[in-house]
Tab-separated table of C-alpha atoms and ligand atoms in Angstrom:
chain	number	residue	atom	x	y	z
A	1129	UNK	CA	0.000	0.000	0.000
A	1130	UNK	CA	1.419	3.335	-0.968
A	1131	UNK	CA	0.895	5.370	2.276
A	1132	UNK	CA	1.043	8.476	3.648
A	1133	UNK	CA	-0.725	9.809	7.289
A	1134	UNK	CA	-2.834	12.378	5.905
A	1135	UNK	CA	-7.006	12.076	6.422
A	1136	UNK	CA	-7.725	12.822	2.843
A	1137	UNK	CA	-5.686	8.991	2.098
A	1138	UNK	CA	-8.051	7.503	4.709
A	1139	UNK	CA	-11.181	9.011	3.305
A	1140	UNK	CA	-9.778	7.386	-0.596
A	1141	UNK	CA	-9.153	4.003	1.455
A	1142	UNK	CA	-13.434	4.665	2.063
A	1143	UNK	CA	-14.212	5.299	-1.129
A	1144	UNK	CA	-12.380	1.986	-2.970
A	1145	UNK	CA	-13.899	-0.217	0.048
A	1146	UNK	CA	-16.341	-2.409	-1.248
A	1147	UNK	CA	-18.137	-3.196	1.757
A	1148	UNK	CA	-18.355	0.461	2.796
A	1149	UNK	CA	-22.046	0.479	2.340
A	1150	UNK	CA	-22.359	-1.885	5.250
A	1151	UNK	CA	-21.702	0.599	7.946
A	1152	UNK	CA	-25.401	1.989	6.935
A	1153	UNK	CA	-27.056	-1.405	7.968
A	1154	UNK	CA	-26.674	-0.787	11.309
A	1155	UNK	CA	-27.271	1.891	13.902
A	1156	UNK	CA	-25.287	4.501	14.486
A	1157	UNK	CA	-26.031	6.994	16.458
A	1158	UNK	CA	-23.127	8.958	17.078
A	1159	UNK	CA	-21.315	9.468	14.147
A	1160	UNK	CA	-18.179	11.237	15.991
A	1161	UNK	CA	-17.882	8.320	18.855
A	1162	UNK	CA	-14.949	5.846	17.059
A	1163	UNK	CA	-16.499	2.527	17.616
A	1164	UNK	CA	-13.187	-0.114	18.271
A	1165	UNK	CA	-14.717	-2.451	20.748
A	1166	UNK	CA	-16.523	-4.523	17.923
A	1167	UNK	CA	-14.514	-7.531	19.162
A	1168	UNK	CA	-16.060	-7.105	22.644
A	1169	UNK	CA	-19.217	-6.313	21.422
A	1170	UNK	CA	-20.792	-5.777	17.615
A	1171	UNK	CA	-22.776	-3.213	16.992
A	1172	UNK	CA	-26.146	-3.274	16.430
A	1173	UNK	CA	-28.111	-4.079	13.124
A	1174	UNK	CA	-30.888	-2.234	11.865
A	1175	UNK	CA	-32.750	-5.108	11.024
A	1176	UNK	CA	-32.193	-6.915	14.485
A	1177	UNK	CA	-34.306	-4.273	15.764
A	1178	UNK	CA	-37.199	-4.663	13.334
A	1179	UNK	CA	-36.922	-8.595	13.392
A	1180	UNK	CA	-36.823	-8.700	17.676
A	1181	UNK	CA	-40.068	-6.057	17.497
A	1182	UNK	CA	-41.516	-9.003	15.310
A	1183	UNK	CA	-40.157	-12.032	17.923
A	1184	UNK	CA	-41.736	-10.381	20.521
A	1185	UNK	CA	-45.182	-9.065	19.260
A	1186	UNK	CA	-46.281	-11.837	16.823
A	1187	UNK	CA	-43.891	-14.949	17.761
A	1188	UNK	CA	-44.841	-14.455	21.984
A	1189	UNK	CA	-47.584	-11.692	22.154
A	1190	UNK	CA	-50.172	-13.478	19.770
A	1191	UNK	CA	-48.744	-16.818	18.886
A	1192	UNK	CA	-47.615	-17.710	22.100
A	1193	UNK	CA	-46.965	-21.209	23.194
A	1194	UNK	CA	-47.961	-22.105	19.267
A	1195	UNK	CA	-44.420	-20.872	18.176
A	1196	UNK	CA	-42.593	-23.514	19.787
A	1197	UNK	CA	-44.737	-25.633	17.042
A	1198	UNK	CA	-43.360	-23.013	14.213
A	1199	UNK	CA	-40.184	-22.867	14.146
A	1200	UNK	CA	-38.517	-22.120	18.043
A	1201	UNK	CA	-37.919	-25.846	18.686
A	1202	UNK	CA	-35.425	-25.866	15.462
A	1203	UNK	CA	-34.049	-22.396	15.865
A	1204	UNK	CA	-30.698	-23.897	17.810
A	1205	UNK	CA	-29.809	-26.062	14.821
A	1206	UNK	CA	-31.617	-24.162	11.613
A	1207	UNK	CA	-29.169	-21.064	12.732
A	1208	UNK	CA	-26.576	-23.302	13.562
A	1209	UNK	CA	-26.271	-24.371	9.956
A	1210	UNK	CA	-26.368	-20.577	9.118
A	1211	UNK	CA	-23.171	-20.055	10.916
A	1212	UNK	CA	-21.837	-23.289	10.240
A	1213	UNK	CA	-21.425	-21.692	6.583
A	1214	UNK	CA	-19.225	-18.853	8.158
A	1215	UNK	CA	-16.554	-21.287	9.590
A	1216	UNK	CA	-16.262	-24.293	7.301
A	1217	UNK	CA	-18.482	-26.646	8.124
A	1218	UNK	CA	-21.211	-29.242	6.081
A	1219	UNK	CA	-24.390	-29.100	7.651
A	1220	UNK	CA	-25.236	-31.475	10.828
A	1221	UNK	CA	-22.463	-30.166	12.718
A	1222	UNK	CA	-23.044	-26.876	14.362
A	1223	UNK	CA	-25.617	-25.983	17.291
A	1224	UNK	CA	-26.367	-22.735	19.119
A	1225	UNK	CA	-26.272	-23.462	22.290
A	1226	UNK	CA	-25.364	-22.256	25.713
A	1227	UNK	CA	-22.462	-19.678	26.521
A	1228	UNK	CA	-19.161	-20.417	25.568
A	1229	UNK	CA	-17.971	-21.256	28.573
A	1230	UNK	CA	-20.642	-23.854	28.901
A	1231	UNK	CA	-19.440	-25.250	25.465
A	1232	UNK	CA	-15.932	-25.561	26.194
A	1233	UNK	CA	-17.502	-27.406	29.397
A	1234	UNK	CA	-19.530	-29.496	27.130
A	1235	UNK	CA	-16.671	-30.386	24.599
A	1236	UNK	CA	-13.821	-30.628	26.506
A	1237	UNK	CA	-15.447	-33.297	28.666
A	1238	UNK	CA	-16.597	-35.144	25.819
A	1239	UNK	CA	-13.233	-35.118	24.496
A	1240	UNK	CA	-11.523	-36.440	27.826
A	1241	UNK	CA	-14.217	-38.968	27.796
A	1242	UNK	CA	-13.328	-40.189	24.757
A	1243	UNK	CA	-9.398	-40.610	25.711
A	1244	UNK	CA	-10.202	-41.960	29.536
A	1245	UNK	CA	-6.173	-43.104	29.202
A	1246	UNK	CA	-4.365	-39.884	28.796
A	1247	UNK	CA	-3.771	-37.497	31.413
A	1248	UNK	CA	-2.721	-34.308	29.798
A	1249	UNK	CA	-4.685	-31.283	28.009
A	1250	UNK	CA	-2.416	-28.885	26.142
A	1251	UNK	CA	-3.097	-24.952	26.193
A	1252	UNK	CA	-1.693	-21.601	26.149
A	1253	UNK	CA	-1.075	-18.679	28.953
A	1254	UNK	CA	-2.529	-16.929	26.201
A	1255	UNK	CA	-6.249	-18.498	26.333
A	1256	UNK	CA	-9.068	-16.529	27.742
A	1257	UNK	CA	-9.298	-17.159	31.053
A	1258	UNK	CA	-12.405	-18.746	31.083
A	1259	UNK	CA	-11.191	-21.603	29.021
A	1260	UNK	CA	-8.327	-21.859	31.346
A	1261	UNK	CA	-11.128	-22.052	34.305
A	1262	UNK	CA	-12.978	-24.373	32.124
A	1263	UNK	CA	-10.354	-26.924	31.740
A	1264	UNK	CA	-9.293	-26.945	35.256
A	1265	UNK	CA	-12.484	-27.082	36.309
A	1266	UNK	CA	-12.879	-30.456	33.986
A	1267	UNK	CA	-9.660	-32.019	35.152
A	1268	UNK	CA	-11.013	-31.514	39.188
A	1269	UNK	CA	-14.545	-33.118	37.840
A	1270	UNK	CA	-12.339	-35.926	36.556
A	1271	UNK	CA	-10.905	-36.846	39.806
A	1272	UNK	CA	-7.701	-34.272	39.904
A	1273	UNK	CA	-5.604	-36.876	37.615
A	1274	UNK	CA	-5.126	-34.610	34.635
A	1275	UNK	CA	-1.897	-32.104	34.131
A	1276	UNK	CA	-2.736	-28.989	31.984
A	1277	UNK	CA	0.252	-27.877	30.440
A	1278	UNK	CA	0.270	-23.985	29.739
A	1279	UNK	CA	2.179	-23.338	26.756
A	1280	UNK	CA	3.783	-19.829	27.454
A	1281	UNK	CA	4.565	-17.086	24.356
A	1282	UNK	CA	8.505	-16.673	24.531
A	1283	UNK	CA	7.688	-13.229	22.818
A	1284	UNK	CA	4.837	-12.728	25.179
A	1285	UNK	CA	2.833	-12.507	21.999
A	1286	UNK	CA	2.346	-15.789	20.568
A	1287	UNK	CA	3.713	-19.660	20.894
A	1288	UNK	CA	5.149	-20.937	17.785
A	1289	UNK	CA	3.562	-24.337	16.349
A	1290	UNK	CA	6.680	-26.184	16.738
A	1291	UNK	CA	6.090	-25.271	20.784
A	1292	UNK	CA	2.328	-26.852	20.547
A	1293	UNK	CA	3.702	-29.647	17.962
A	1294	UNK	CA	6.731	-30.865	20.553
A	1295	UNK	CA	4.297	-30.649	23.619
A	1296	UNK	CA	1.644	-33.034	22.034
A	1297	UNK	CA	2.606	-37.001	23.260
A	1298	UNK	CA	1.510	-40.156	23.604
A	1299	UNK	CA	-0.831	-38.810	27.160
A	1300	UNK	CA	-2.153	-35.998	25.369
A	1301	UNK	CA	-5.785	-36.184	25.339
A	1302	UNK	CA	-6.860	-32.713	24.499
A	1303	UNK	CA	-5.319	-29.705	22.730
A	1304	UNK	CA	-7.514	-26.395	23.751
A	1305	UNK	CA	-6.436	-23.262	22.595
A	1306	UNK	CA	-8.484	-19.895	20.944
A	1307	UNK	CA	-7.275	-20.343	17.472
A	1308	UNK	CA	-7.429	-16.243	17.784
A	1309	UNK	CA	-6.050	-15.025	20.947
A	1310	UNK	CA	-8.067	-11.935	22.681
A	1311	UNK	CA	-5.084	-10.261	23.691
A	1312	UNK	CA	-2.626	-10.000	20.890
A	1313	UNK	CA	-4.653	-11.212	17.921
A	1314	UNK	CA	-2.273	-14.074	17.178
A	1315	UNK	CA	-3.971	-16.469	15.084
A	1316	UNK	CA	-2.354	-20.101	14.806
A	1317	UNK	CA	-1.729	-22.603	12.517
A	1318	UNK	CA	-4.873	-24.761	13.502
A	1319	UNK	CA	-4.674	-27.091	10.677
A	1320	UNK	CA	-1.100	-27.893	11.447
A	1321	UNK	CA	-1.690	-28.254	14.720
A	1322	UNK	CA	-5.122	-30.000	14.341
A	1323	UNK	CA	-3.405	-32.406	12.004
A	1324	UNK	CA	-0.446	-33.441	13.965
A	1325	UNK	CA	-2.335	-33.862	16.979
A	1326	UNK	CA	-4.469	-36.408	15.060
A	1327	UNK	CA	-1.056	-38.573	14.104
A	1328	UNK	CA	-0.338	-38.619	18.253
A	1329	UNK	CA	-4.102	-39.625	18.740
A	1330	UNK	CA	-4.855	-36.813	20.685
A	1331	UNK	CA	-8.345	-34.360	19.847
A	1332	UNK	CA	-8.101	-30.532	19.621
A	1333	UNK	CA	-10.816	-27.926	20.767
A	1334	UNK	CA	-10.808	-24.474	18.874
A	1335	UNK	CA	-12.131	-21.162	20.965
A	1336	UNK	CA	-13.470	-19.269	17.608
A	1337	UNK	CA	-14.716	-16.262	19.784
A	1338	UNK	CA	-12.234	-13.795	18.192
A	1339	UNK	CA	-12.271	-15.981	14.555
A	1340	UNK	CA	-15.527	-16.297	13.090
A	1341	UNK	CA	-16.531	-13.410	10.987
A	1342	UNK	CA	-13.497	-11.863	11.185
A	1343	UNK	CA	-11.306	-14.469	9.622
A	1344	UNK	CA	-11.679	-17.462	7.331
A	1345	UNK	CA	-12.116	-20.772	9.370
A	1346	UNK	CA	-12.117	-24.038	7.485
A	1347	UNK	CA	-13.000	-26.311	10.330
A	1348	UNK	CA	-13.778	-29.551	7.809
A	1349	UNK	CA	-10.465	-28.979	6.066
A	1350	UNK	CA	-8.748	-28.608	9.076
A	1351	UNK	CA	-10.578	-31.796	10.202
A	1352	UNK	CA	-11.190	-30.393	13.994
A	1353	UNK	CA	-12.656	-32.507	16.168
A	1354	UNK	CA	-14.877	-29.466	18.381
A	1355	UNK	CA	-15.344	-25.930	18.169
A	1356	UNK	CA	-17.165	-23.552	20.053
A	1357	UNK	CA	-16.858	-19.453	19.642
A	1358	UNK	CA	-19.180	-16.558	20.578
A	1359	UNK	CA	-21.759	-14.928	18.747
A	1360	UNK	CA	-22.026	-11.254	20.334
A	1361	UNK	CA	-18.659	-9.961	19.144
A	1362	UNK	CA	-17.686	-10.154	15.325
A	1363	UNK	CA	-20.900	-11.860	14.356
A	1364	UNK	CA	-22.926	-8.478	15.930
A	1365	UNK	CA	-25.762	-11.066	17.843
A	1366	UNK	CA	-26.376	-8.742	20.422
A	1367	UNK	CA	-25.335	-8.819	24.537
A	1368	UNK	CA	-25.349	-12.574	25.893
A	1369	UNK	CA	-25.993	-13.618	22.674
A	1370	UNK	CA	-25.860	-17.449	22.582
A	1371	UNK	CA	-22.768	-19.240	21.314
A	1372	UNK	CA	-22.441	-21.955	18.992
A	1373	UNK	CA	-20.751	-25.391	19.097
A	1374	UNK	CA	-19.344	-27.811	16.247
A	1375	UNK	CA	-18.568	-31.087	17.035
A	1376	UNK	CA	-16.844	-33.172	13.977
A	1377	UNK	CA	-19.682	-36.105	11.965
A	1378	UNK	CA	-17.332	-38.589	12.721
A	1379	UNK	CA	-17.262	-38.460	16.157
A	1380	UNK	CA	-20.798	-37.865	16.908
A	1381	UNK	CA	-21.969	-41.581	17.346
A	1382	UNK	CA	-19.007	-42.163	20.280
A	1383	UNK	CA	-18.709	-38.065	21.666
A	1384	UNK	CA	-21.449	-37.482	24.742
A	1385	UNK	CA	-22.480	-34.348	26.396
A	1386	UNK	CA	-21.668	-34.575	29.926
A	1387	UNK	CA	-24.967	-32.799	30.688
A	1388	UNK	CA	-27.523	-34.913	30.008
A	1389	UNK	CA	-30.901	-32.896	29.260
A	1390	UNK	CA	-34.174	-33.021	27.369
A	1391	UNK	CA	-33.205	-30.842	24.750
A	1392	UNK	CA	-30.422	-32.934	23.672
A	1393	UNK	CA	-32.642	-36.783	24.243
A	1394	UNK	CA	-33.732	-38.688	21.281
A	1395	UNK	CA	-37.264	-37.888	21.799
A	1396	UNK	CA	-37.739	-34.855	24.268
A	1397	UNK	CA	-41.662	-34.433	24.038
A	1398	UNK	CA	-41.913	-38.275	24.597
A	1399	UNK	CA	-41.226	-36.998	28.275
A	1400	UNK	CA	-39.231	-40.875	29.037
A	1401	UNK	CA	-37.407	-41.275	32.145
A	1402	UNK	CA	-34.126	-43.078	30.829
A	1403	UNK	CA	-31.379	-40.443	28.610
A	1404	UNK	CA	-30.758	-41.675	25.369
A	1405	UNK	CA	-29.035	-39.083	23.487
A	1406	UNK	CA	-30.576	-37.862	20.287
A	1407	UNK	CA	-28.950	-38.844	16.984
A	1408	UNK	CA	-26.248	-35.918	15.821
A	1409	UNK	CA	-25.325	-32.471	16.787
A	1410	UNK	CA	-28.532	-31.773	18.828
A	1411	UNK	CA	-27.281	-33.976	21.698
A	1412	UNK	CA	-24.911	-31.546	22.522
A	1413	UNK	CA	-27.848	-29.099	23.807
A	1414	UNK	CA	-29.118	-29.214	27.324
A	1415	UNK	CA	-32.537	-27.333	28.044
A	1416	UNK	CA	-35.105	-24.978	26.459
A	1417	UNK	CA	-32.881	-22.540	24.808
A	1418	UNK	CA	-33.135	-18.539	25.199
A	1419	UNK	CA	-35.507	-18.281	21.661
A	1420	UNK	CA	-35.779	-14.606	21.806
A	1421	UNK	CA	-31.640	-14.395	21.747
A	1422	UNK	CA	-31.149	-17.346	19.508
A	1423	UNK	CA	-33.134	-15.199	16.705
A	1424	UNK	CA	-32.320	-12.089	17.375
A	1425	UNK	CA	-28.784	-12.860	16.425
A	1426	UNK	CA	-29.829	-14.325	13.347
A	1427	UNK	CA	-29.697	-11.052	11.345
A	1428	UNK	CA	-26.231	-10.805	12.100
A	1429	UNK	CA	-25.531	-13.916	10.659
A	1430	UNK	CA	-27.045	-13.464	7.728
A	1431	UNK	CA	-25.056	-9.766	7.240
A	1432	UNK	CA	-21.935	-11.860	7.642
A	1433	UNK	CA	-23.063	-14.418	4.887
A	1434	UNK	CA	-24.030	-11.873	2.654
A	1435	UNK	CA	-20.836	-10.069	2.884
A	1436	UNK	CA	-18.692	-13.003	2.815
A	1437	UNK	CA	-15.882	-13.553	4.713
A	1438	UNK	CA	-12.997	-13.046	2.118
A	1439	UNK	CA	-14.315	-9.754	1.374
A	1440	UNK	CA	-14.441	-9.351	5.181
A	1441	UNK	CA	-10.958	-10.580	5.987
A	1442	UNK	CA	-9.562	-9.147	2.829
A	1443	UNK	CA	-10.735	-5.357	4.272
A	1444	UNK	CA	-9.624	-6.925	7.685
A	1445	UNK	CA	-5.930	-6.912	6.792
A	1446	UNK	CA	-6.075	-3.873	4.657
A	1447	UNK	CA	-7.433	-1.818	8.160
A	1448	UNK	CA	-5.047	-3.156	10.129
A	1449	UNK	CA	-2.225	-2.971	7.567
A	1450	UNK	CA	-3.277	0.959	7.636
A	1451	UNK	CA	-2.989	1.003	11.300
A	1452	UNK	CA	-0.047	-0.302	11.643
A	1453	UNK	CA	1.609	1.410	9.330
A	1454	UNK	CA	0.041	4.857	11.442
A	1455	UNK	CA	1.583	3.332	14.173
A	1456	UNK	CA	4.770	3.306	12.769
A	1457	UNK	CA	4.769	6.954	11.678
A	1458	UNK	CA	3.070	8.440	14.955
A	1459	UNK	CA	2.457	6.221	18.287
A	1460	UNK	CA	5.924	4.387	17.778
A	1461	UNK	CA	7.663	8.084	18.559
A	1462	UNK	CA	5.156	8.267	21.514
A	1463	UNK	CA	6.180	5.343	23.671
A	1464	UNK	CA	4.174	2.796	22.147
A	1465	UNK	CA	4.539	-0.560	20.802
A	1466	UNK	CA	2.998	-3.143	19.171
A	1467	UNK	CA	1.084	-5.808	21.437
A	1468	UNK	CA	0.211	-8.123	18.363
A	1469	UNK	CA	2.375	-10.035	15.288
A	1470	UNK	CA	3.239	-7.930	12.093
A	1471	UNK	CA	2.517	-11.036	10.041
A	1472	UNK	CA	-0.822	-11.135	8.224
A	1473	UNK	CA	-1.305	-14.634	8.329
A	1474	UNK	CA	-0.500	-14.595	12.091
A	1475	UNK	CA	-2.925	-12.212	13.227
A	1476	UNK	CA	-6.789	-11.465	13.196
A	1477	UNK	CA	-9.106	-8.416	12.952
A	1478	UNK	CA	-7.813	-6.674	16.318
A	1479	UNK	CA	-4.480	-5.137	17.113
A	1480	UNK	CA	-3.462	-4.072	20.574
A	1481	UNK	CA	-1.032	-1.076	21.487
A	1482	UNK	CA	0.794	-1.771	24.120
A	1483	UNK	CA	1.890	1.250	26.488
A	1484	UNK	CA	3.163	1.707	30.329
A	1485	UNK	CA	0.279	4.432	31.125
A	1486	UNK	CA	-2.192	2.305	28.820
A	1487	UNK	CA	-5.033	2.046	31.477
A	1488	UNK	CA	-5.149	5.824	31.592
A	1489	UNK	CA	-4.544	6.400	27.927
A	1490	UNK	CA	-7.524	4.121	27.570
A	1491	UNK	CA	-9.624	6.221	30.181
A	1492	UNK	CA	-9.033	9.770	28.308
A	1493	UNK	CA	-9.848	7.897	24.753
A	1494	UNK	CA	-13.410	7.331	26.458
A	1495	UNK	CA	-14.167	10.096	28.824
A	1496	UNK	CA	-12.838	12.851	26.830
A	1497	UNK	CA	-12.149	11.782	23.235
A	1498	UNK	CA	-15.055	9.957	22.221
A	1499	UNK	CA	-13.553	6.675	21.643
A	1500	UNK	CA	-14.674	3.408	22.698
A	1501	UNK	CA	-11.313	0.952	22.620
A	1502	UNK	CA	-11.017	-1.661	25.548
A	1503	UNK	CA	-8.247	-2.264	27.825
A	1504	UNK	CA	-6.407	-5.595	28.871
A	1505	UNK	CA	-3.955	-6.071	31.515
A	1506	UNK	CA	-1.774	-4.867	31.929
A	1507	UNK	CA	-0.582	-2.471	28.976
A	1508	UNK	CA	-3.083	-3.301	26.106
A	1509	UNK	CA	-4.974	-1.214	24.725
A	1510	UNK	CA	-7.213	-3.372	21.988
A	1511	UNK	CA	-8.669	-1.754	19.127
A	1512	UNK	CA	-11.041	-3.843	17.605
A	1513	UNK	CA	-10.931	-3.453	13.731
A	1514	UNK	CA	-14.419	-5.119	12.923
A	1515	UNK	CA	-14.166	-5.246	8.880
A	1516	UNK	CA	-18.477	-4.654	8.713
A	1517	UNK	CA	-18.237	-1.366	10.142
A	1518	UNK	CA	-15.289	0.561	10.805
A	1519	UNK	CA	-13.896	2.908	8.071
A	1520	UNK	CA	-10.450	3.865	7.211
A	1521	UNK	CA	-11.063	7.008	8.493
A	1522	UNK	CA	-11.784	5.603	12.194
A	1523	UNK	CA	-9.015	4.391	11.770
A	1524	UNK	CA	-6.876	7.527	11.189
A	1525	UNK	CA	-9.047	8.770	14.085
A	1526	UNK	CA	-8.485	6.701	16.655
A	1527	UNK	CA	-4.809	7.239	16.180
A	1528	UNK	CA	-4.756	11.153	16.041
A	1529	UNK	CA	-7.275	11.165	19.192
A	1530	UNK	CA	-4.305	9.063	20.978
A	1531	UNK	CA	-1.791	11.526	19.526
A	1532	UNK	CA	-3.617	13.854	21.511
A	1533	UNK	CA	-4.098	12.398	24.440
A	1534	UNK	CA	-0.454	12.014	24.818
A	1535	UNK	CA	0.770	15.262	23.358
A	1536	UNK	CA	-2.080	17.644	25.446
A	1537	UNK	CA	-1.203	15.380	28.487
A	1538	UNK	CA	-5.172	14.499	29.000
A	1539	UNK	CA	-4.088	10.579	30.303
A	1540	UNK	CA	-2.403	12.135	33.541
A	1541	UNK	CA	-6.135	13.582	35.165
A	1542	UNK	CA	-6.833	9.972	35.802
A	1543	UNK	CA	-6.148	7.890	38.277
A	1544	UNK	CA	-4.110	4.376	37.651
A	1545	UNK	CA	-6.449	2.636	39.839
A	1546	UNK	CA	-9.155	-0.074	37.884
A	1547	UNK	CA	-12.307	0.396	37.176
A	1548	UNK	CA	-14.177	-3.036	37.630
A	1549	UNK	CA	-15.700	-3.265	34.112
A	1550	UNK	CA	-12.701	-2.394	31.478
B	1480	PLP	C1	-15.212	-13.627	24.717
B	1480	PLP	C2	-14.602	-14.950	24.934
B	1480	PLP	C3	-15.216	-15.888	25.783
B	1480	PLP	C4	-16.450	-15.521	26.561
B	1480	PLP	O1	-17.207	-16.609	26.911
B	1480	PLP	P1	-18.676	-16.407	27.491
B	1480	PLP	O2	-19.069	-17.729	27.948
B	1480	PLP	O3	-19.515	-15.871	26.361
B	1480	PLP	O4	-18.605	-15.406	28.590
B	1480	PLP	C5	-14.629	-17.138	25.898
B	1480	PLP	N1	-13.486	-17.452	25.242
B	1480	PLP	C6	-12.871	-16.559	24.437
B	1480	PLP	C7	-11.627	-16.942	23.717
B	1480	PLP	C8	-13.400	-15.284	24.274
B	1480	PLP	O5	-12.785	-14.396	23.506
């Protein structure tokens, strides 16, 4: 990209985008507020609002229980194929269902279920915590017999596939890692890794939450065994939206949920008092699922699929390519550096800035600059570059409004001391 840091280049980066049109499908209300927390939590769109008016007034105000009959009961798994077309997947594989938490509960049992022998799950420092809480949570169900290894970024940034590759033996049961992590947008090499954990016999579970619709996920070709990723962030299903879960055809005859409810028995309105789990994906649901959230994220998914993800990802790269390279020419001078991997095909759709006053940078780019970023601990601040909606221009935005924050001093009127949401 021939470059320079001037607005008018960001504004002619707008007008060759493609899928600049998008930003008008969903509500904005503040057209000066520089939305970067799309990876936390998508915005809003315009036809979710029409389509949950609809959920609430015909589906429960005047068909009431009758809905169940038209179309609620197969919501879970009818938008579950939807997204399933977002990350690689033939159909009979994906679910909504539960949190994500609760998935990587679900899977990561199954998994250790189905390799009672081996005593060791592979992951990263890097994980989101709640997969980290997840697993050991799993291992003390299990009886406290299981090691979790940690695999730690020598970089701080990322852990190289020959790390996970030479980790993965003979006792490995379960390799769990976000194949994008939330931190420093480091993406690995999941079919590598998928792959060679397959030749040691071992299964792999892939955290999506920070992957799907931002980046291309093949999870067939890769040949992953489960999956499970959120559907509030990239994918713009609204707060609590519910998450989805993929579990592999070929293991659904032997893989079990280790919660065992009606949703996910052969015959749930046969009411019978022994479990037998229902045929396919749908055993990995537990009870009646949260309808009204289930559809009202299905608008999302259906922007995504309409704008495809290599447009998406292709947009992606050229945002973040643009950021970095304003990075380079103005935040690098001011302290900064870079909290996530220059490589394209190493990163995803956020990029994090790391700095030593970053919590109170973060604090003036809200309270007095009008931007929305998020910060991690303990020097990240993470701008999420959600390919739907943000413009090049945001982009040079963001980084002039943290030009200024530094330059006019605003970051020292606040305090160091954390707020409890950041
Ligand atoms: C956001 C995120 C979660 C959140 O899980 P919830 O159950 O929805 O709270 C889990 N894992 C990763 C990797 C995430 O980025």
């Amino acid at each position: 990209m021939s470059f320079d840091s001037s607005p008018d280049f960001a504004k002619s980066l707008d007008r060759q985008d493609k899928l600049a049109s998008y930003r008008d499908r969903f509500f904005i209300s503040d057209q000066d507020m520089i939305y970067m927390d799309g990876n936390s939590l998508g915005r809003l769109p315009l036809a979710t609002s029409q389509r949950v008016n609809e959920i609430i007034m015909k589906e429960w105000g005047e068909n009431l229980i009758r809905s169940w009959g038209q179309g609620w009961f197969e919501a879970p798994i009818r938008v579950g194929e939807k997204i399933a077309g977002l990350v690689g997947a033939d159909h009979g594989q994906v679910a909504v269902s539960d949190s994500t938490t609760v998935n990587l509960y679900k899977l990561a049992m199954s998994a250790l279920m189905l390799r009672p022998e081996r005593k060791k799950i592979i992951t990263d420092t890097l994980n989101f915590p709640s997969d980290l809480y997840m697993l050991q949570g799993c291992s003390h169900v299990l009886g406290g017999k299981h090691t979790i290894q940690m695999l730690e970024p020598a970089d701080g940034l990322r852990v190289d596939t020959q790390t996970v590759l030479d980790a993965i033996d003979s006792n490995t049961a379960l390799v769990a890692l976000s194949h994008v992590v939330f931190k420093s947008g480091y993406m690995y090499d999941a079919k590598t890794i998928t792959q060679y954990a397959h030749q040691k016999g071992a299964l792999v579970l892939w955290d999506l939450s920070h992957s799907v619709g931002s980046v291309p996920v093949e999870l067939d070709d890769w040949n992953a065994d489960f999956a499970t990723g959120c559907t509030y962030k990239y994918l713009n299903g609204g707060p609590g939206a519910p998450a989805f879960l993929y579990v592999r055809n070929g293991l659904q005859k032997e893989a079990l949920s280790p919660i065992w409810g009606w949703f996910g028995e052969r015959a749930p309105f046969s009411f019978e008092l022994g479990y037998t789990p229902a045929q396919g994906i749908q055993r990995f649901l537990c009870g009646t699922p949260p309808v009204l959230s289930v559809l009202a994220m299905e608008p999302g998914v259906d922007l995504m699929l309409e704008a495809g993800i290599q447009p998406l990802r292709a947009k992606s790269i050229q945002l973040s390519n643009y950021l970095m390279a304003l990075f380079d020419a103005n935040l690098a001078p001011l302290g900064f550096s870079l909290g996530t991997p220059r490589e394209v095909e190493q990163r995803g759709s956020h990029v994090s800035l790391r700095h030593p006053d970053a919590y109170q940078i973060n604090r003036a780019l809200i309270e007095e600059m009008n931007v929305i970023p998020d910060f991690r601990e303990p020097d990240n601040i993470r701008l999420g570059l959600a390919p739907m909606y943000t413009s090049f221009h945001d982009v040079w935005e963001v980084v002039n409004r943290i030009e200024r924050v530094i330059t006019e001093k605003r970051y020292l009127r606040f305090p160091a001391t954390r707020l409890s949401v950041t």
